[in-house]
XYZ file of C-alpha atoms in Angstrom:
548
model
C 0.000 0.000 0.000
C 0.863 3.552 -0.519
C 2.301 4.369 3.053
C 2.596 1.871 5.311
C 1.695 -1.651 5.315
C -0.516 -3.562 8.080
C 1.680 -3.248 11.252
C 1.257 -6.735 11.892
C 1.480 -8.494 8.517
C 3.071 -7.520 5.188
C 1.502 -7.174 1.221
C 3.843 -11.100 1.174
C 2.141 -12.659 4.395
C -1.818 -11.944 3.132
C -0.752 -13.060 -0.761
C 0.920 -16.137 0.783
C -0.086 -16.996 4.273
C -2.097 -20.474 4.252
C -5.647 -19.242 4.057
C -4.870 -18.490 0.282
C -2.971 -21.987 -0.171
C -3.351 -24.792 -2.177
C -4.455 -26.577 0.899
C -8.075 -24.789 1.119
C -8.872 -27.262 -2.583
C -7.459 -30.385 -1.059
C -9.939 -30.587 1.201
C -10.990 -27.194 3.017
C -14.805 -27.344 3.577
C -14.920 -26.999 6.839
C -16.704 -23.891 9.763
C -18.232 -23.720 13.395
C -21.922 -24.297 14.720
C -20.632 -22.930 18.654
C -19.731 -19.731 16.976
C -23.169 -18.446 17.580
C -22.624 -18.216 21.254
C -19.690 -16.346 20.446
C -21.282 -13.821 18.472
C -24.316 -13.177 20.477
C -21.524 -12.368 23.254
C -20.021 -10.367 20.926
C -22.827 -8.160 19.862
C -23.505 -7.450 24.071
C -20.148 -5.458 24.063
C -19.805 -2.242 23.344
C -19.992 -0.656 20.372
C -16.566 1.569 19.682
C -15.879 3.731 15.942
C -12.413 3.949 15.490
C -11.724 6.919 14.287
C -8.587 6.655 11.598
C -5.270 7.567 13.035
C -3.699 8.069 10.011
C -4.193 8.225 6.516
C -2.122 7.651 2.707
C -2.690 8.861 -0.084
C -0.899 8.352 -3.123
C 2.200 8.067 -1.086
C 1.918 10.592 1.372
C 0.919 10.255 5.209
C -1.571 12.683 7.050
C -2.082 12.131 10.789
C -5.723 12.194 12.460
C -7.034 15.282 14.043
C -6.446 17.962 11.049
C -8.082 17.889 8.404
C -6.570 18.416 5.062
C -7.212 18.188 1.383
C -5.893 18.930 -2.284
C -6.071 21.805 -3.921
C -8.504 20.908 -6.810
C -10.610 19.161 -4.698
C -10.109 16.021 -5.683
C -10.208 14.505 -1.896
C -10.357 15.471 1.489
C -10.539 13.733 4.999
C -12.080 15.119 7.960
C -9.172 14.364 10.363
C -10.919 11.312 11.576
C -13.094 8.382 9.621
C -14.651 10.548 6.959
C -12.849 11.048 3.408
C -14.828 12.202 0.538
C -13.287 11.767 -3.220
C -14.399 13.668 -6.179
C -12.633 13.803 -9.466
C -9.563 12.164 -7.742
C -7.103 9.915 -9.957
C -4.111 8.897 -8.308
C -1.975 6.437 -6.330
C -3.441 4.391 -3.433
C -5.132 4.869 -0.692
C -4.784 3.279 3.000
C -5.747 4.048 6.625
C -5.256 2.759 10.060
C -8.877 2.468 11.597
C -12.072 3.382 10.308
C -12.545 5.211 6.955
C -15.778 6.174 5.117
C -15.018 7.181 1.748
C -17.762 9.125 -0.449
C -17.606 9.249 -4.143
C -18.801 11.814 -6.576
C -18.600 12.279 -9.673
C -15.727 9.401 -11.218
C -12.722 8.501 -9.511
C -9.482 6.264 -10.400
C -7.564 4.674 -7.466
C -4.491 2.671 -9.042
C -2.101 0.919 -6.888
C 1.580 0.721 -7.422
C 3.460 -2.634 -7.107
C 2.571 -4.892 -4.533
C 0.350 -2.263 -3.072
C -3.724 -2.244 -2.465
C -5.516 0.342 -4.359
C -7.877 1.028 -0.950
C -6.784 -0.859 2.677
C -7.416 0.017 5.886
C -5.866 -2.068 8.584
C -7.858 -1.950 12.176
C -10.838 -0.875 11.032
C -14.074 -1.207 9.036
C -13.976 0.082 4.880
C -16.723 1.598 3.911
C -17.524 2.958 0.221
C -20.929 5.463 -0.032
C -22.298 8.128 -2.650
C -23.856 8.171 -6.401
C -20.470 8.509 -7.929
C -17.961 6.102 -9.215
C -14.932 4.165 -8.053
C -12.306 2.622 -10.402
C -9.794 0.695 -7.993
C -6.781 -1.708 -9.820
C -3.846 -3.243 -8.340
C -2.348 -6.762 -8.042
C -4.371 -8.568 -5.032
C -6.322 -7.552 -2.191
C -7.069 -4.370 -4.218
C -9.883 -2.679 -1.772
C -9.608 -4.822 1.455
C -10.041 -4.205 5.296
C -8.649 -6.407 8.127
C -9.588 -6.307 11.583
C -7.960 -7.920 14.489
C -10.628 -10.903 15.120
C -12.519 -8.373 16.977
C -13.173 -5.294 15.575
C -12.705 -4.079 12.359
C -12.179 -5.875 8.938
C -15.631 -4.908 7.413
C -16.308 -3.717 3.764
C -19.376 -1.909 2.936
C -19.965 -1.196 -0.251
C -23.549 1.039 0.131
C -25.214 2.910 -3.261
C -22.394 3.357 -4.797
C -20.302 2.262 -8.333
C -17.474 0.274 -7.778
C -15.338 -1.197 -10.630
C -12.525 -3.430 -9.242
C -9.795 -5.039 -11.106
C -6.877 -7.556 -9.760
C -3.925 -8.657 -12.371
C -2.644 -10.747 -9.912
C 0.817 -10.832 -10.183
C 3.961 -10.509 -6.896
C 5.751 -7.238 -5.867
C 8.229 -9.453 -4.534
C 9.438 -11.689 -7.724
C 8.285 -14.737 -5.611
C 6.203 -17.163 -6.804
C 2.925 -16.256 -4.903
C 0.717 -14.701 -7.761
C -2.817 -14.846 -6.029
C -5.596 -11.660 -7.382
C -8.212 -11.603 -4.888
C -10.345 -8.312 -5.755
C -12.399 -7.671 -2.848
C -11.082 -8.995 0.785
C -12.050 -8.798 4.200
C -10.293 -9.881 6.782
C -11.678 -10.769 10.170
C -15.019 -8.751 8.947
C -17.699 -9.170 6.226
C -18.416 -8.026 2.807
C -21.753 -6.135 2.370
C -23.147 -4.677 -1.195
C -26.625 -3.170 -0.961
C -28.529 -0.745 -1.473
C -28.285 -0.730 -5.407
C -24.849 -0.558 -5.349
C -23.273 -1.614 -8.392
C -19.955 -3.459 -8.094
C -18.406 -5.045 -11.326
C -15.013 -7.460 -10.577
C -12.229 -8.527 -12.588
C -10.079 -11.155 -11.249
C -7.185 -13.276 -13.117
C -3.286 -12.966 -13.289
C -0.661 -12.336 -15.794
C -0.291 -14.651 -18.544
C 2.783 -16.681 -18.192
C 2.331 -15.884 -13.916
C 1.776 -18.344 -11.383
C 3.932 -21.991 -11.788
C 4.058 -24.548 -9.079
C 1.187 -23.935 -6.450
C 0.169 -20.231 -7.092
C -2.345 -18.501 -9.069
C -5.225 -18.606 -7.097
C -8.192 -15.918 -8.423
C -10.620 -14.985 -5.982
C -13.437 -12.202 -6.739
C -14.935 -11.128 -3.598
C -13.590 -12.833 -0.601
C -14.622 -12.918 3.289
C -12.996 -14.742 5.892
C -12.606 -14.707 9.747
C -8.710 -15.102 9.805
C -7.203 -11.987 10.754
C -3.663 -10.862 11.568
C -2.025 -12.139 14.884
C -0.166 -9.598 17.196
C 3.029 -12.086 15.873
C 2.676 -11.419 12.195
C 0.944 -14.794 11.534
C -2.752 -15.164 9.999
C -5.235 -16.261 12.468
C -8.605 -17.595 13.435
C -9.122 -16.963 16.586
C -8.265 -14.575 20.130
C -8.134 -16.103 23.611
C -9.317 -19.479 22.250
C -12.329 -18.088 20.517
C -13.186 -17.823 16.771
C -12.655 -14.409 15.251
C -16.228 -12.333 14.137
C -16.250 -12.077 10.097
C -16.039 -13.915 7.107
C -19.664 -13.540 5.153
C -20.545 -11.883 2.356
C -24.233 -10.346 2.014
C -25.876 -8.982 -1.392
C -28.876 -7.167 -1.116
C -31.531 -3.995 -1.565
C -31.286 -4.062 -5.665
C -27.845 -4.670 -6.148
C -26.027 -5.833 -8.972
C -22.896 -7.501 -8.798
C -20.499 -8.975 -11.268
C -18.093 -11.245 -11.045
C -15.470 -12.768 -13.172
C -12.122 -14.527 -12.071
C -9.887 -16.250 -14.310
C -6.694 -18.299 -13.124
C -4.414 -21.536 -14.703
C -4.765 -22.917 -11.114
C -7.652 -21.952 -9.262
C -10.722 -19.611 -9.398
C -13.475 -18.455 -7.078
C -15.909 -16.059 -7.350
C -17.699 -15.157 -4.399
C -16.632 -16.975 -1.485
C -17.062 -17.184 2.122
C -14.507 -19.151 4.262
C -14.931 -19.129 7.939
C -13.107 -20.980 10.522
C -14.806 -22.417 13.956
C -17.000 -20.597 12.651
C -20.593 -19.927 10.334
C -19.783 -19.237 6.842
C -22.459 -17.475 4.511
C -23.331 -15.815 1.175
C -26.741 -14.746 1.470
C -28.455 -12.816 -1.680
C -31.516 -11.504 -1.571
C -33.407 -7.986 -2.198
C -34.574 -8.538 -5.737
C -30.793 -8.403 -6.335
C -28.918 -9.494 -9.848
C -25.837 -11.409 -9.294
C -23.360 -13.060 -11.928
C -20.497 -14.805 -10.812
C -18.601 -16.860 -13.378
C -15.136 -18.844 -12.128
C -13.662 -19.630 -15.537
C -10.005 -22.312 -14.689
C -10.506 -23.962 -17.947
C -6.344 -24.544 -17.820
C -6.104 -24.873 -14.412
C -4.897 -27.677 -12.617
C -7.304 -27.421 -9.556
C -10.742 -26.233 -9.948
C -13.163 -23.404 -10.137
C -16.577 -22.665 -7.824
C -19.501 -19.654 -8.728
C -20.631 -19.546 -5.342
C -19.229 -20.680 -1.973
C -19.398 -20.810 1.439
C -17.223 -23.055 3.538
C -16.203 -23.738 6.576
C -12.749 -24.465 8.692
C -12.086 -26.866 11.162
C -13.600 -29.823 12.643
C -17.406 -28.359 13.557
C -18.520 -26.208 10.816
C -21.417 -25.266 8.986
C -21.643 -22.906 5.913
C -25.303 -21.595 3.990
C -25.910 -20.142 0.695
C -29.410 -18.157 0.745
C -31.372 -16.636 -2.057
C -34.319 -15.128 -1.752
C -36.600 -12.037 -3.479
C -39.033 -12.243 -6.063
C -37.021 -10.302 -8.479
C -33.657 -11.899 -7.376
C -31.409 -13.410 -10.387
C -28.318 -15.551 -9.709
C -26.227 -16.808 -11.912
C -23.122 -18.810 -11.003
C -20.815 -20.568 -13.668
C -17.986 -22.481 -13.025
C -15.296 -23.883 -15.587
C -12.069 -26.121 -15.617
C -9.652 -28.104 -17.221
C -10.539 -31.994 -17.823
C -7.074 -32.825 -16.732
C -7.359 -30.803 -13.050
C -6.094 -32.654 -10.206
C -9.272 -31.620 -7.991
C -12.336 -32.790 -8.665
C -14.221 -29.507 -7.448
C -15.415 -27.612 -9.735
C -19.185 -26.426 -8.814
C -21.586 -23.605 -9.791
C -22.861 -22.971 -5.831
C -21.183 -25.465 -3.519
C -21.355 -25.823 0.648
C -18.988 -27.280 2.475
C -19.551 -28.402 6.052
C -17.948 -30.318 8.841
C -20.467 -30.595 11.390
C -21.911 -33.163 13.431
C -24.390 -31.489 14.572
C -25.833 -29.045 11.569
C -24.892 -30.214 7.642
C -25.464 -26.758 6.655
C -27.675 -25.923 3.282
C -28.278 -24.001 0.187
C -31.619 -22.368 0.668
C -33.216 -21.172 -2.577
C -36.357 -19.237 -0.890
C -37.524 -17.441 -3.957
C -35.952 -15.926 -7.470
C -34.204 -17.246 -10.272
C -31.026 -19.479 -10.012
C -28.861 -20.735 -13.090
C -25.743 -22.903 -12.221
C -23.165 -24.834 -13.835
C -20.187 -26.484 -13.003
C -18.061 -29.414 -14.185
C -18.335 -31.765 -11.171
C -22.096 -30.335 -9.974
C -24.192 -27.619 -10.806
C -25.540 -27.024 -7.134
C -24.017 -29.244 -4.415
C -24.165 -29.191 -0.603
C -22.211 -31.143 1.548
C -20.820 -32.090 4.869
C -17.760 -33.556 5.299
C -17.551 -35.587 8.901
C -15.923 -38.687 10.716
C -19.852 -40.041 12.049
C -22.989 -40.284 10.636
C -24.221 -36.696 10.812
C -26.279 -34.754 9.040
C -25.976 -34.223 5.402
C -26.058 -30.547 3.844
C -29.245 -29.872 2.410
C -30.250 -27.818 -0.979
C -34.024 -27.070 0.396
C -36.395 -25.383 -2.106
C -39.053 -23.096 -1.185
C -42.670 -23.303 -1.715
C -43.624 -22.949 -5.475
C -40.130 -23.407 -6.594
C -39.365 -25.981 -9.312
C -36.304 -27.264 -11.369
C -36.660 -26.040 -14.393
C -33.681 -27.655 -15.875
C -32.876 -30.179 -15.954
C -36.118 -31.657 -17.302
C -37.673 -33.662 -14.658
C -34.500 -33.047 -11.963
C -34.736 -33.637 -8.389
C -32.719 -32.814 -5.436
C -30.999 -36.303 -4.748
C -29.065 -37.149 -1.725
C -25.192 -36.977 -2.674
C -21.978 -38.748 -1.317
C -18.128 -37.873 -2.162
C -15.106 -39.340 -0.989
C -12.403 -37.410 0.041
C -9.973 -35.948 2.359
C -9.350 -32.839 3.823
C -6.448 -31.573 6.260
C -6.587 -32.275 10.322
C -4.836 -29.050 10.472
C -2.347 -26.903 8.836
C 0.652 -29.265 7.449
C 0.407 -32.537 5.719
C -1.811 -34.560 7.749
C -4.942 -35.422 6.356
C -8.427 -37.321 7.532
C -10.598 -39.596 5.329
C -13.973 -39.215 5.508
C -17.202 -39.129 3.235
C -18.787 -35.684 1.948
C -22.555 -36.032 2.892
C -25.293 -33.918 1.247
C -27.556 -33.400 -1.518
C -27.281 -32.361 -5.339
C -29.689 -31.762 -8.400
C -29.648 -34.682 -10.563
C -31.497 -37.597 -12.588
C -35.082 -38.773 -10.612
C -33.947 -42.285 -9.182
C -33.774 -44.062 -5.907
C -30.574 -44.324 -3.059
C -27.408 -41.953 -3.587
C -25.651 -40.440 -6.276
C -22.064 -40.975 -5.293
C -19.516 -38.518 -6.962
C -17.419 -40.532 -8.756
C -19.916 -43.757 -10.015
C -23.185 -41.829 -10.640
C -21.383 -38.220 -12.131
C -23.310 -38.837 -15.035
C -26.926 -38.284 -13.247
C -25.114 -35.111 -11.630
C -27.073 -32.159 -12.991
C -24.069 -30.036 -14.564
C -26.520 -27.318 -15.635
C -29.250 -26.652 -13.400
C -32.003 -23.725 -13.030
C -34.221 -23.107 -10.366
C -37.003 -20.994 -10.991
C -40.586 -20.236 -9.153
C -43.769 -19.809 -10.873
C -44.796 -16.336 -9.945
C -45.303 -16.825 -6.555
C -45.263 -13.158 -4.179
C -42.836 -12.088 -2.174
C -42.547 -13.765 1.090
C -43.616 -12.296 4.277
C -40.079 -11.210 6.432
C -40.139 -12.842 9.525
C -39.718 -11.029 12.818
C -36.781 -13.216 13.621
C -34.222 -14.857 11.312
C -35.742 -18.164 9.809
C -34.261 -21.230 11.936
C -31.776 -23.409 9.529
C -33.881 -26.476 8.510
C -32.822 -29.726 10.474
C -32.576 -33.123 8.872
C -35.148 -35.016 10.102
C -37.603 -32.657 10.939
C -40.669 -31.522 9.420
C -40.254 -30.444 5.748
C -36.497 -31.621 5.435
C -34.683 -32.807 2.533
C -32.371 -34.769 4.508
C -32.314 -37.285 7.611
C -30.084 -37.727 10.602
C -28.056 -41.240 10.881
C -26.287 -43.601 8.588
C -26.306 -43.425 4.494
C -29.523 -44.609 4.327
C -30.901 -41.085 3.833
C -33.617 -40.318 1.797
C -34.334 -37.130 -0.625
C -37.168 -34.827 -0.533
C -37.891 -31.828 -2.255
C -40.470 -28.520 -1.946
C -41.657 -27.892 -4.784
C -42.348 -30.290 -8.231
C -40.254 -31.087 -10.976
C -41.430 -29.748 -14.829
C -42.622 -32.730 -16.348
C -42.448 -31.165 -19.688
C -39.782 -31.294 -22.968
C -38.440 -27.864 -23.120
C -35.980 -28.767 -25.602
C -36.352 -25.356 -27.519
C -35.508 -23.422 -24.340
C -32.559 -25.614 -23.381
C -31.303 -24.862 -26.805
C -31.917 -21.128 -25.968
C -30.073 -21.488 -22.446
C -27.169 -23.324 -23.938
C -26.720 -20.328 -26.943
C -27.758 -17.476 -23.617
C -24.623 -19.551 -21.830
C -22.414 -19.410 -24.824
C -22.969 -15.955 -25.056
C -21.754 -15.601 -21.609
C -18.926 -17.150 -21.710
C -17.720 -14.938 -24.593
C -18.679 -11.978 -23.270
C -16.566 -12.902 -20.219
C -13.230 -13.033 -22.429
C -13.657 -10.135 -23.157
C -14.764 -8.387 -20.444
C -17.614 -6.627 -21.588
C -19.648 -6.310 -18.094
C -22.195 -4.700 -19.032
C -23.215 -7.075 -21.864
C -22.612 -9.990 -19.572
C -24.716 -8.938 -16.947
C -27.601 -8.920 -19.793
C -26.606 -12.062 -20.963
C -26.722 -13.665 -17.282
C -30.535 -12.481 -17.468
C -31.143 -14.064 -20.232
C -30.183 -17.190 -19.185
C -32.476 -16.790 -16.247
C -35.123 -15.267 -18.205
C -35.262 -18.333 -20.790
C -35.715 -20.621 -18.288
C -38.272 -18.744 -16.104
C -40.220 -18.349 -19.822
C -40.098 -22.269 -19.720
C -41.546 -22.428 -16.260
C -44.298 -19.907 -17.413
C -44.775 -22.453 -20.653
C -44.769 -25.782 -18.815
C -47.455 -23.914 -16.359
C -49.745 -22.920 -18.874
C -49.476 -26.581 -20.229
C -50.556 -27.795 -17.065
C -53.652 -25.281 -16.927
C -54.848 -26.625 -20.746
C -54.386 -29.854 -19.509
């Protein structure tokens, strides 16, 4: 960063420390049910801003208390957590505790080498205003890290935000990660029609051995120790952060591009809850494209840490549109390439995708939608539940079916591993018993669509919605052994749509080209148009039904 780096870890430790490693694909699925006490305890302390002590821009430090400016106008900060930009095009930006940037009018942040555009190290980020923000650098380009207990939040609330991450090392090593949009020890919030487009991917030539891995927008718990080193917790108890919410008739756009790995919109939480939740009548596009990589590629993930974890993907809002794509090589070493994917490792909660209301499309190599819960005994499987008057469009006469994968994933940091099963639940062919990864892959919807048939917005409840538990009343999923059987809310179209899966397949085409070259605006359309063919088909297959 322009200025000075985190005090307690350098531009080198985030790129490289271990939450970024190649050990997160081998087997990193993993988060914590017991964090909720935590948080609730949390939220009973006191509430402290934290004002900004210092701020840098484009090279030069101010310190808190005075306020101060450019000439032209361009920016000025208030002395303490208020900095409003306006016209500005320079060098980066960076603050130590909390900083509230407004933007009018258009504004170009560009990083030098090895530097974020925007950071802000002990404090919460927050980006407000009707104007626009143009932020580029290498990784981590507008990111915010707390210390586990405070700070670490980015906000991004109305405003335009374009954010692009080449991806390649100040330090001519071989760590050549671009992750766009990080928080550290916070969350990620986009709302209130905000618009936030992202450009992920690295150098071309960049990133042999283990490196290269492309991450959109990012959230996780771990946070930087008072030694330097990245980690999850305080005084033995998980650190506060790591989920990313979309919401209030926002529209976000994602695309990350790697020869290793690529994400693009993840939440990774450890001993801890991991989350995405859209919803607001919201548009969100997020294609992972790793077509030469040698690991994988996900849409949409949440995923957990450690061995009790849970993680939840929820959609909901009439109006809401999500489209998640995920691409990679045939010859990848990791077979994990999904368009939304959880990851638990709970024995006591298998953690879900909840599709409430909206439009979904997904795709991905190994699994269009997949849930699952990676543990030792017979817990409970991760569940994709549907809400009322939802159906699966496509494909033709899918189901949710109960899923198995085996696999391994790491006891800890290093080289030991546990074997286990990955319990849950995926869209696939209608059939009996469970679709196990590597036998039954070809019953594994690749291309799925979830779509509900006009049905109102639901009612908000006064109190967040209890996560569904296997077993209980209206659950896709049962506690025990492998014996467990699938449900789903909602009915399957029992109709040939073959002209609109020709029309989704060109409507995905189209997006995929659009995505090479970068045109957002023209992908976002195309996204919609994927979801709006196959909501037309739900519409069709309905009025079939009524003339029947």
């Amino acid at each position: 960063m322009n200025g000075s780096h985190f005090a307690k870890q350098t531009q080198r430790e985030r790129t490289c420390s271990l939450v970024h490693g190649s050990w997160k694909r081998a087997g990193a699925r993993l988060a914590c049910v017991g964090a909720c006490a935590l948080m609730v305890g949390q939220l009973l302390l006191p509430s402290v801003a934290l004002a900004a002590d210092w701020i840098n821009v484009g090279g030069t430090q101010y310190n808190g208390g005075v306020a101060v400016g450019d000439e032209a106008g361009t920016w000025s900060w208030n002395g303490a957590d208020d900095m409003q930009l306006n016209g500005y095009n320079g060098g980066g930006i960076s603050a130590e505790g909390n900083l509230n940037i407004g933007v009018t009018n258009t504004n170009t942040v560009t990083a030098d080498a090895g530097q974020s555009a925007i950071e802000v190290s002990g404090g919460n980020l927050s980006i407000t205003g009707d104007g626009t923000l143009n932020a580029t650098g290498q990784t981590d380009v507008i990111t915010a890290a707390g210390n586990g207990i405070t700070g670490g939040d980015v906000t991004v609330d109305g405003a335009t935000v374009n954010v692009t991450a080449t991806g390649t090392d100040a330090n001519g090593e071989e760590c050549e990660n671009a992750e766009a949009i990080t928080a550290f020890g916070g969350d990620v919030t986009i709302k209130n029609g905000a618009t936030v487009d992202v450009k992920a991917g690295r150098a071309a030539g960049s990133g042999d051995g283990y490196y290269g891995y492309v991450t959109g927008i990012y959230a996780t718990n771990g946070a930087p120790g008072e030694d330097g080193e990245f980690a999850w917790e305080h005084d033995g108890q998980s650190n506060k952060g790591g989920r990313v919410s979309i919401g209030s008739g926002s529209t976000v756009t994602v695309k990350a591009e790697s020869t290793l790995e690529s994400q693009g919109i993840v939440s990774r939480v450890n001993n801890g809850a991991a989350r995405v939740e859209i919803a607001g009548d919201s548009l969100v596009t997020a294609i992972a494209d790793a077509s030469n990589g040698m690991w994988g590629a996900v849409g949409i993930e949440a995923a957990g840490m450690g061995n009790d974890a849970t993680a939840d993907i929820i959609i909901d809002g009439k109006n809401t549109f999500v489209t998640a794509i995920a691409s990679a090589s045939k010859d990848r070493y990791s077979k994990d390439t999904y368009g939304l994917h959880t990851s638990s490792g709970s024995a006591v909660e298998g953690g879900s995708i909840q599709i409430k209301n909206g439009s979904v499309v997904a795709e991905g190599n190994d699994g269009a939608i997949v849930a699952d819960n990676y543990t030792t005994a017979n817990g409970p499987a991760g569940m994709i539940v549907i809400g009322e008057g939802g159906k699966v469009v496509l494909p033709v006469n899918g189901v949710v079916r109960d899923y198995q994968k085996l696999g391994a994933r790491p006891m800890a940091l290093g080289n030991r591993f546990e074997y286990a099963d990955f319990w849950g639940q995926t869209i696939g062919e209608p059939g009996e018993g469970v679709l196990r990864a590597d036998r039954d892959a070809d019953k594994i919807a690749k291309v799925a669509h979830i779509a509900f048939d006009g049905g109102a917005m639901p009612t908000p409840d006064p109190a967040p919605t209890p996560k569904p538990q296997p077993g209980g009343e209206g659950s896709t999923g049962t506690t025990g052994a492998p014996s467990r059987a699938s449900a789903q809310t909602g009915s399957a179209v029992n109709v040939k749509l073959a002209a609109v899966k020709a029309s989704v397949t060109a409507s995905k085409t189209t997006t995929s080209a659009l995505a090479a070259t970068g045109d957002s605006a023209a992908l976002t359309v195309a996204a919609m148009g994927i979801a709006g063919a196959t909501v037309a088909a739900a519409g069709i297959a309905a009025a079939r039904r009524r003339e029947e």
